[in-house]
XYZ file of C-alpha atoms in Angstrom:
433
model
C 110.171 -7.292 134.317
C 110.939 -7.084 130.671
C 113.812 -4.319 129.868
C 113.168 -0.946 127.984
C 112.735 -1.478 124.286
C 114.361 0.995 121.399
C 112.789 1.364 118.253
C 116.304 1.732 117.186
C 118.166 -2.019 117.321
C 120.373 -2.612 119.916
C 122.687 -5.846 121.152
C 121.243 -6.773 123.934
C 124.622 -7.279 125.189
C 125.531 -3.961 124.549
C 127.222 -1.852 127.202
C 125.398 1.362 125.578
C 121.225 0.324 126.648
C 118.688 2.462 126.887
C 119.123 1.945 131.033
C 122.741 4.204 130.142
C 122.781 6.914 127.885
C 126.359 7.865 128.919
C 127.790 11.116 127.541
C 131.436 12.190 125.272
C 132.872 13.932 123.069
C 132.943 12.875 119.654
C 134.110 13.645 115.984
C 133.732 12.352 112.229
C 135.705 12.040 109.152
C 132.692 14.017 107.532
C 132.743 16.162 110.609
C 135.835 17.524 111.921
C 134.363 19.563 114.625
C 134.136 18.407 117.958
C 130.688 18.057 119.544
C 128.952 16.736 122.516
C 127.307 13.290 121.906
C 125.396 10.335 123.585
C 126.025 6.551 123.178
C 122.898 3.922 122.243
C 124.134 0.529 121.214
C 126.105 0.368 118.032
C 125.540 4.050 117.643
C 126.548 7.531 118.872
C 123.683 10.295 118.898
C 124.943 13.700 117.730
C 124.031 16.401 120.343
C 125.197 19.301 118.065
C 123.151 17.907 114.924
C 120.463 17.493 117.240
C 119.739 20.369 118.918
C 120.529 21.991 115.446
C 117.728 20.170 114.183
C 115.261 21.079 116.789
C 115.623 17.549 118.562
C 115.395 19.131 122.177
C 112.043 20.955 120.785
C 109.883 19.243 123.474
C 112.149 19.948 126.563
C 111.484 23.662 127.194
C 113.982 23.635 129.953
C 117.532 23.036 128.129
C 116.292 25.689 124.711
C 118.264 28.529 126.419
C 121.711 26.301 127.039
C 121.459 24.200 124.176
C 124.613 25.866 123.074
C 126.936 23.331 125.780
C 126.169 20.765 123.142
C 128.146 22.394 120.414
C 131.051 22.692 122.914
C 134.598 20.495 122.210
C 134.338 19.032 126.200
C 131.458 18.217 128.427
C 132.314 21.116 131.137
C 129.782 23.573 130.288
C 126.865 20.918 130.005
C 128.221 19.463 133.438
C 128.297 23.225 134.971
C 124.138 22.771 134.436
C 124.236 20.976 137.522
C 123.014 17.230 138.536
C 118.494 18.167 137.876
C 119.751 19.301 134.374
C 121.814 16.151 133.851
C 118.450 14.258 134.617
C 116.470 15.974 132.824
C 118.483 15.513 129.400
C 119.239 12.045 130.072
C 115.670 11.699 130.284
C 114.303 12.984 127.748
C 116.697 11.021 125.882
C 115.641 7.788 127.020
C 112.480 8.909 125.768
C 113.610 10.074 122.347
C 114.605 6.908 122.193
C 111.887 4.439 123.552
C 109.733 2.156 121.599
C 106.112 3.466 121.629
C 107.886 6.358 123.149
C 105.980 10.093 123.356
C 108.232 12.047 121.040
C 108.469 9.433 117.929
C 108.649 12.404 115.519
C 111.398 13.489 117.441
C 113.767 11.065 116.311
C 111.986 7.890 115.093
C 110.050 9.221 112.503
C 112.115 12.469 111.325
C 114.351 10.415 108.917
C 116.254 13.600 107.836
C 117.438 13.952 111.546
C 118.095 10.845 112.183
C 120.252 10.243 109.246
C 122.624 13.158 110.220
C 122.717 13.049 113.959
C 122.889 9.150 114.637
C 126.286 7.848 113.686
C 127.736 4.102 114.165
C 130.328 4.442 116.647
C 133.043 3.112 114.306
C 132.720 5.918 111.935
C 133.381 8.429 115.352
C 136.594 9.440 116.504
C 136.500 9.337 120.639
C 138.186 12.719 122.773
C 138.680 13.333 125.870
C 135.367 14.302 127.306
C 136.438 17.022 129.828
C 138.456 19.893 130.111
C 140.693 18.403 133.273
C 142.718 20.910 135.895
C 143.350 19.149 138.349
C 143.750 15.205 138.836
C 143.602 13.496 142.276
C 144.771 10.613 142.782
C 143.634 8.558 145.862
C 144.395 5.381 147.866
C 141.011 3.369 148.667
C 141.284 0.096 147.600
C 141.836 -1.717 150.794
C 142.744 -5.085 149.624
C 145.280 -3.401 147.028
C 147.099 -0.894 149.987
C 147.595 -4.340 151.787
C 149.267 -6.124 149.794
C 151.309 -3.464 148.430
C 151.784 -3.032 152.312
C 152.887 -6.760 152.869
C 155.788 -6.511 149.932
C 157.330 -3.421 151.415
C 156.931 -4.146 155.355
C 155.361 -7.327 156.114
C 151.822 -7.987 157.080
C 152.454 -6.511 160.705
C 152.667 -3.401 159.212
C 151.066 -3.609 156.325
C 148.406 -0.116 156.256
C 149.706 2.770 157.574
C 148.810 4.356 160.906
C 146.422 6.947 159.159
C 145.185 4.849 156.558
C 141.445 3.627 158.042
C 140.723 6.992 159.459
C 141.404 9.517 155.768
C 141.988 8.887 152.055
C 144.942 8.882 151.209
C 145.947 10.539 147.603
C 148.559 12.335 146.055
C 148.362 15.264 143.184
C 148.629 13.771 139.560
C 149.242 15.478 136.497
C 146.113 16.348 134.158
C 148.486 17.167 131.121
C 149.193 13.500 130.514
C 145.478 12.134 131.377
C 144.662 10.756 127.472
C 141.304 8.805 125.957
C 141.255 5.099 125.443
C 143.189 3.966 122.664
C 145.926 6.348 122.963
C 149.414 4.800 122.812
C 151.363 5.031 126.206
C 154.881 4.953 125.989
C 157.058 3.410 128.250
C 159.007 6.344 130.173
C 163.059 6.667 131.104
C 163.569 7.493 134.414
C 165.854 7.279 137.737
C 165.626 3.550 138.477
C 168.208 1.681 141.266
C 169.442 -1.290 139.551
C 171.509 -2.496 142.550
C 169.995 -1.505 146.059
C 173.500 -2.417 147.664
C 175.275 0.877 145.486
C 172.242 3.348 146.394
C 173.689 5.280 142.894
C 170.958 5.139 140.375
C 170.889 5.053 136.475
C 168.737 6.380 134.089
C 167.107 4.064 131.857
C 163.880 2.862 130.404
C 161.203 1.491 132.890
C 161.896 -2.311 133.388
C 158.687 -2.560 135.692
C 155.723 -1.169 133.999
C 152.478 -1.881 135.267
C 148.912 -0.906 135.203
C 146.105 -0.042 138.220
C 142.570 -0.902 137.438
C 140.688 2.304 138.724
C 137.526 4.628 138.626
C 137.675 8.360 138.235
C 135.025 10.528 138.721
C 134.428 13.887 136.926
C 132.958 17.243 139.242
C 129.973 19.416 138.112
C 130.163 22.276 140.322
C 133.553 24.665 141.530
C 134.183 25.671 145.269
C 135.695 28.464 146.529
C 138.931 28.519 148.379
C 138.549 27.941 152.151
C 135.230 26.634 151.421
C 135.096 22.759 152.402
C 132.337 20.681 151.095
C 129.835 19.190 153.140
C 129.745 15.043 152.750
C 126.085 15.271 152.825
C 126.071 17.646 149.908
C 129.165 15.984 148.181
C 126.754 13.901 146.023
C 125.493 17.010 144.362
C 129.245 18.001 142.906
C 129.581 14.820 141.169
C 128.892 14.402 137.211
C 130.003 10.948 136.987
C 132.087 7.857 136.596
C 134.924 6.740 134.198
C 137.217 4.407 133.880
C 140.877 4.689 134.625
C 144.252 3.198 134.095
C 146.688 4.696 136.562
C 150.016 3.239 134.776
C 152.825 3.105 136.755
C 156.342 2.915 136.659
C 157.480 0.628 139.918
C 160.915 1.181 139.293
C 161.069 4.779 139.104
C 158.472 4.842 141.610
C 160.573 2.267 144.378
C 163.771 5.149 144.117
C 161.489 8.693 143.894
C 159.096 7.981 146.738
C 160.506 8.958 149.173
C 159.841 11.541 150.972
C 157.056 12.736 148.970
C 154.945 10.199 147.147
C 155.176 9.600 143.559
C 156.500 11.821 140.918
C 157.785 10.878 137.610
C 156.468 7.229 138.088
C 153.215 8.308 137.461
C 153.078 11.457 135.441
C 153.932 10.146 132.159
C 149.950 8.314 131.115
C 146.502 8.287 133.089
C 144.049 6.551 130.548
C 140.542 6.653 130.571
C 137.559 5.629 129.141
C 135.671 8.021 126.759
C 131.948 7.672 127.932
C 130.683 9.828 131.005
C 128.264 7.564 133.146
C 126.254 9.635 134.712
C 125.578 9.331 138.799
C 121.672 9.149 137.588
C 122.482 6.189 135.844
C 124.757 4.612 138.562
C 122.002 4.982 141.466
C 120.044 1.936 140.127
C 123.109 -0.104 141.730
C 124.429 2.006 144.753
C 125.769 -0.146 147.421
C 128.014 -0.152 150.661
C 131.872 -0.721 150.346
C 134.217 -2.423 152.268
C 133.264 -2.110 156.027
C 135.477 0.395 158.042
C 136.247 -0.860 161.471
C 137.530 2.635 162.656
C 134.968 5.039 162.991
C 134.958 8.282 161.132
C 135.027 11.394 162.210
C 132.326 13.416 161.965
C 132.818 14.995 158.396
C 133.394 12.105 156.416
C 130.546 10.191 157.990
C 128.314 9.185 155.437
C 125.709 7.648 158.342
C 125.172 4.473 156.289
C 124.383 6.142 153.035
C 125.089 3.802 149.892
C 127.479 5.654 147.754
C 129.352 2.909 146.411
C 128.204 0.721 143.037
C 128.240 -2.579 141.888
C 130.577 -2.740 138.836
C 132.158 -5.556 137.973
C 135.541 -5.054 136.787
C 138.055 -6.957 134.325
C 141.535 -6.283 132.734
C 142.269 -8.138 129.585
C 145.984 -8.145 128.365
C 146.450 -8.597 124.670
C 150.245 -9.630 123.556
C 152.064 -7.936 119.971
C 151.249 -11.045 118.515
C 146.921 -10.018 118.967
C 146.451 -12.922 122.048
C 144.268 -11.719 125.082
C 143.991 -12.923 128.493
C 141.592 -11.853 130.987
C 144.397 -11.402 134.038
C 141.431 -9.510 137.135
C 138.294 -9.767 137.537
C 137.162 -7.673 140.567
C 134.325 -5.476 141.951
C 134.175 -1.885 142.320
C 132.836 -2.252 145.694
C 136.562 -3.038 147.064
C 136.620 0.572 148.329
C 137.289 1.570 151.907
C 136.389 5.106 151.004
C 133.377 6.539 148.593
C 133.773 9.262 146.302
C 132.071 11.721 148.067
C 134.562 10.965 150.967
C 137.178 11.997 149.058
C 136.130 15.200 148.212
C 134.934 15.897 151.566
C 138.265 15.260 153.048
C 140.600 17.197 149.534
C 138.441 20.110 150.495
C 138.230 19.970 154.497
C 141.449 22.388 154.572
C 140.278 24.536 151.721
C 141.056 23.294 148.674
C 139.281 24.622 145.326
C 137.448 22.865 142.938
C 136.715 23.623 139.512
C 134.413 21.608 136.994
C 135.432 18.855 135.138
C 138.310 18.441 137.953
C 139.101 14.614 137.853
C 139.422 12.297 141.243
C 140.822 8.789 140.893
C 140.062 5.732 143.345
C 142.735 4.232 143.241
C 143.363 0.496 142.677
C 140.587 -1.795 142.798
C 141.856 -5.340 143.980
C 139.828 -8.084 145.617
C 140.984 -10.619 148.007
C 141.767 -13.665 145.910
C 144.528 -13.495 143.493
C 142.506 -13.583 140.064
C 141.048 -9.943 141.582
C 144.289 -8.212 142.251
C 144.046 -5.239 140.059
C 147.671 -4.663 139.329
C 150.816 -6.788 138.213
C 152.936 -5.522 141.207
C 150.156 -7.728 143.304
C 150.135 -10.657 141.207
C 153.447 -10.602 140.400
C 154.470 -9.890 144.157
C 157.033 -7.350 142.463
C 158.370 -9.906 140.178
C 158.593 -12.605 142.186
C 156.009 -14.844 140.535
C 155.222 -15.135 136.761
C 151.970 -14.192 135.548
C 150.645 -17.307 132.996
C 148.560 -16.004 130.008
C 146.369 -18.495 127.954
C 148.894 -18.518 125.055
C 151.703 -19.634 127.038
C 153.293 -16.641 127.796
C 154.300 -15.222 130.906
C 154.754 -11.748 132.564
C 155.743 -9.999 135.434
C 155.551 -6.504 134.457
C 154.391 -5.669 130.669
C 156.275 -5.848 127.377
C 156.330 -3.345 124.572
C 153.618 -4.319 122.465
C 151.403 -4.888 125.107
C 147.794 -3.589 125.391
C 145.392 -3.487 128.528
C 142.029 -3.510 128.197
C 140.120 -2.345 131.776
C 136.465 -3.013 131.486
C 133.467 -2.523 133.753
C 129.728 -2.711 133.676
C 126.642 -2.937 136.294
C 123.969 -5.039 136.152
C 123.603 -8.873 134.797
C 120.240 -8.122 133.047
C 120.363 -8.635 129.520
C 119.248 -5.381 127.053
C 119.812 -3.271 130.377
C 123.489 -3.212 131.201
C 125.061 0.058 132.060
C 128.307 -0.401 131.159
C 131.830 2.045 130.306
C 133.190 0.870 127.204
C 136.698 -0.134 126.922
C 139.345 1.705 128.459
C 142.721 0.819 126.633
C 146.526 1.694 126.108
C 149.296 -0.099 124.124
C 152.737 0.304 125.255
C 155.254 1.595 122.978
C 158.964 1.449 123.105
C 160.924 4.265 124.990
C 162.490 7.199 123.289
C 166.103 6.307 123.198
C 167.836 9.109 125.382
C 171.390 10.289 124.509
C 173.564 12.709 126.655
C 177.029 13.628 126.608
C-alpha cells in the first residue's frame, strides 16, 4: 500500500512523515516567544500561529482549550488526556494530506501558511515539558548482565530481585536538558587506587553515555493511590529519547549503599520531539521474554506494550569524524513502561504531568548492540576502534553522541525521534585551599 501523501514536500526519508506528527516546543529569531508546535518533514508547524489564525476552525472539540498551544511546555495540552491527543494529531494529519478535506485550512490559505509553517533550521528547539520528577529505571536485560558480569561474574550476574520488579533509582529533573545542549564533564569523588580506599577529587576520567527511552505522563495521581497496569496505558503521553550520561568513576566509589548520586545528576539529554503513544501503536510488540512470572499487578496478560525502534549511537570526534558505535532495538526490555509505573506507584507514590520515566539502557546481545561504553569497553579493558582510526574507552572532551531511533522501514512513512545529542566540554577547573 502506497504511503500518505502531503501536499506539502517531504523527504521521504524524513523522520518527521505524515505517519508522525510528533509534538515540541519551539521558538524563532522573528519570534522570541515560546509556543507549542508540530514537526512535518523539513518543517515545524506553528500551533500558536495556528490556532491564532483559526487553523483548528473545523475541530469543534479543542476551540475551548486552544489556549495549551500558546503555552512555553507541552503539560497543559498533555493534561487533555490521551482521546484529545488523537483527536489533534488527527486532524493534523488531515490538515496536512494531499486531496485532504480541509485544503483551505492550510493548503490553500497562503497567509497562514506563510506565518505558521517554519523550516526547522530557522527554530530554536526547548525542552518540551515542564519535568518534576525523573525516574530512572533498570530494564534492559542484556545491559544489567553484563554490567552484572564486570562487577561479580556471570554466576551472579542479575540480582536476586531483578526478574520479578523494575529496578530504578530517583534522578534529578533540574539537569534533564534538550538535544544539542553542551554537557560538561563533572569533578567528583573518584578512587584512583582501590588498594588506599582514600579518594580524590578530580574530573571524571570515565565518562560514558546510556542509550535510553523516556516517556512523558499525561495524567497526576494522588498519593496512596497506585495505578492499575491495565489502566497504565491511559497515563502515558509519549516517547523520547534519552541519554543517561554517566560518570563510572564517581559512580564505582558513591554507590554504595544507595545507588547513584553525583554520577548521574550532572546531564540527562533528550530529544526535543514528543512521539505520541497514538503514533507508536502502529508498531507495538512484546519485549524480552520473562521467565519468572509476575505477580499479579504488573501482569500485563500478554498485552504488546513494547515497540519496534531501532536504535543507533553515532560518536563524532573534535576533529567532525563520526562513527556509528550501537545499533540495537528498543525491544531489549524486560519490563514495559506501563510496568514501571505500575510498580513506582504500587506503594503510593504521586504523579504529576509531564513527570519523566527513563528505561534504562538499551543493549542487545552482540557487541555492536551494547548501548554503553562501560559494555563495550568492559570498563576499559578493551579499546573501542572508530572508522578514523581512533580509539576510545570512555569519551574525550570534544566528543559528541548522537542517539537516534525510528520505527518502521517503509519509505515516506517512518516515525522517527530526531536526533538526540550532547558534546562534552572540559571540566570547570576546581580550586580549594
Amino acid at each position: 500500500m502506497a504511503p500518505l501523501q502531503s501536499w506539502l514536500d517531504i523527504d521521504p526519508k524524513s523522520d518527521f512523515s505524515l505517519y508522525n506528527i510528533p509534538f515540541g516546543i519551539v521558538s524563532t529569531a522573528a519570534d522570541q516567544e515560546i509556543h507549542t508546535a508540530i514537526a512535518i518533514g523539513d518543517h515545524v508547524l506553528d500551533l500558536h500561529v495556528f490556532a491564532q489564525g483559526n487553523g483548528f476552525s473545523a475541530l469543534s472539540i479543542i476551540q475551548p482549550h486552544q489556549a495549551v498551544f500558546s503555552q512555553s511546555t507541552l503539560n497543559d495540552f498533555a493534561a487533555l488526556g490521551r482521546p484529545m491527543h488523537r483527536v489533534v494529531r488527527e486532524y493534523l494529519q488531515s490538515v496536512l494530506l494531499k486531496d485532504g478535506p480541509f485544503p483551505d485550512v492550510l493548503e490553500t490559505n497562503k497567509d497562514l501558511r506563510t506565518a505558521a509553517l517554519i523550516p526547522h533550521r530557522q527554530c530554536q528547539m526547548h525542552l518540551p515539558m515542564r519535568i518534576g520528577d525523573y525516574t530512572d529505571f533498570y530494564a534492559g536485560l542484556h545491559h544489567a548482565y553484563n554490567v552484572g558480569v564486570l562487577s561479580r561474574g556471570p554466576e551472579n550476574a542479575l540480582q536476586p530481585n531483578y526478574k520479578h520488579l523494575p529496578v530504578g533509582y530517583h534522578g534529578r529533573a533540574s539537569s534533564i536538558v534538550v538535544s544539542g545542549t553542551p554537557i560538561r564533564r563533572p569533578n567528583g569523588q573518584i578512587l584512583s587506587d582501590p588498594k588506599t580506599k582514600e579518594p580524590l577529587l578530580a574530573p571524571c576520567r570515565k565518562l560514558d553515555m546510556e542509550l535510553e527511552l523516556g516517556c512523558f505522563l499525561c495524567k497526576p495521581t494522588a498519593l496512596s493511590q497506585p495505578i492499575c497496569i491495565q489502566d497504565a496505558q491511559d497515563n502515558l503521553f509519549g516517547v523520547v529519547l534519552l541519554n543517561d550520561w554517566s560518570a563510572r568513576d564517581i559512580q564505582a566509589w558513591e554507590y554504595v549503599p544507595l545507588g547513584p548520586f553525583n554520577s548521574k545528576n550532572f546531564g540527562t539529554t533528550i530529544s526535543p520531539w514528543i512521539v505520541l503513544m497514538d503514533a507508536l501503536e502502529p508498531f507495538a510488540t512484546v519485549g524480552i521474554q520473562n521467565d519468572v512470572k509476575p505477580l499479579p499487578y504488573l501482569d500485563e496478560r500478554g498485552r504488546k506494550s513494547h515497540f519496534e525502534i531501532d536504535l543507533s549511537v553515532i560518536l563524532t570526534t573534535s576533529a567532525g569524524k563520526s562513527s556509528k558505535i550501537c545499533t540495537t532495538s528498543a525491544r531489549n526490555l524486560l519490563f514495559s513502561f506501563p510496568q514501571m509505573l505500575a510498580h513506582h506507584t504500587v506503594g503510593g507514590c504521586p504523579f504529576n504531568i509531564g513527570d519523566l520515566l527513563g528505561s534504562g539502557t538499551i543493549s542487545g546481545e552482540d557487541m555492536s548492540a551494547k548501548g554503553c561504553l562501560l559494555e563495550q569497553s568492559e570498563n576499559g579493558k578493551i579499546s573501542i576502534k572508530l572508522e578514523d582510526g581512533e580509539e576510545r574507552t570512555f569519551l574525550n572532551d570534544g566528543d559528541t553522541i548522537t542517539i537516534k531511533g525510528v520505527c518502521g522501514d517503509q519509505i515516506g512513512a517512518l516515525v522517527g525521534f530526531g536526533d538526540c545529542a550532547g558534546r562534552i566540554d572540559p571540566a570547570l577547573e576546581l580550586e580549594y585551599d
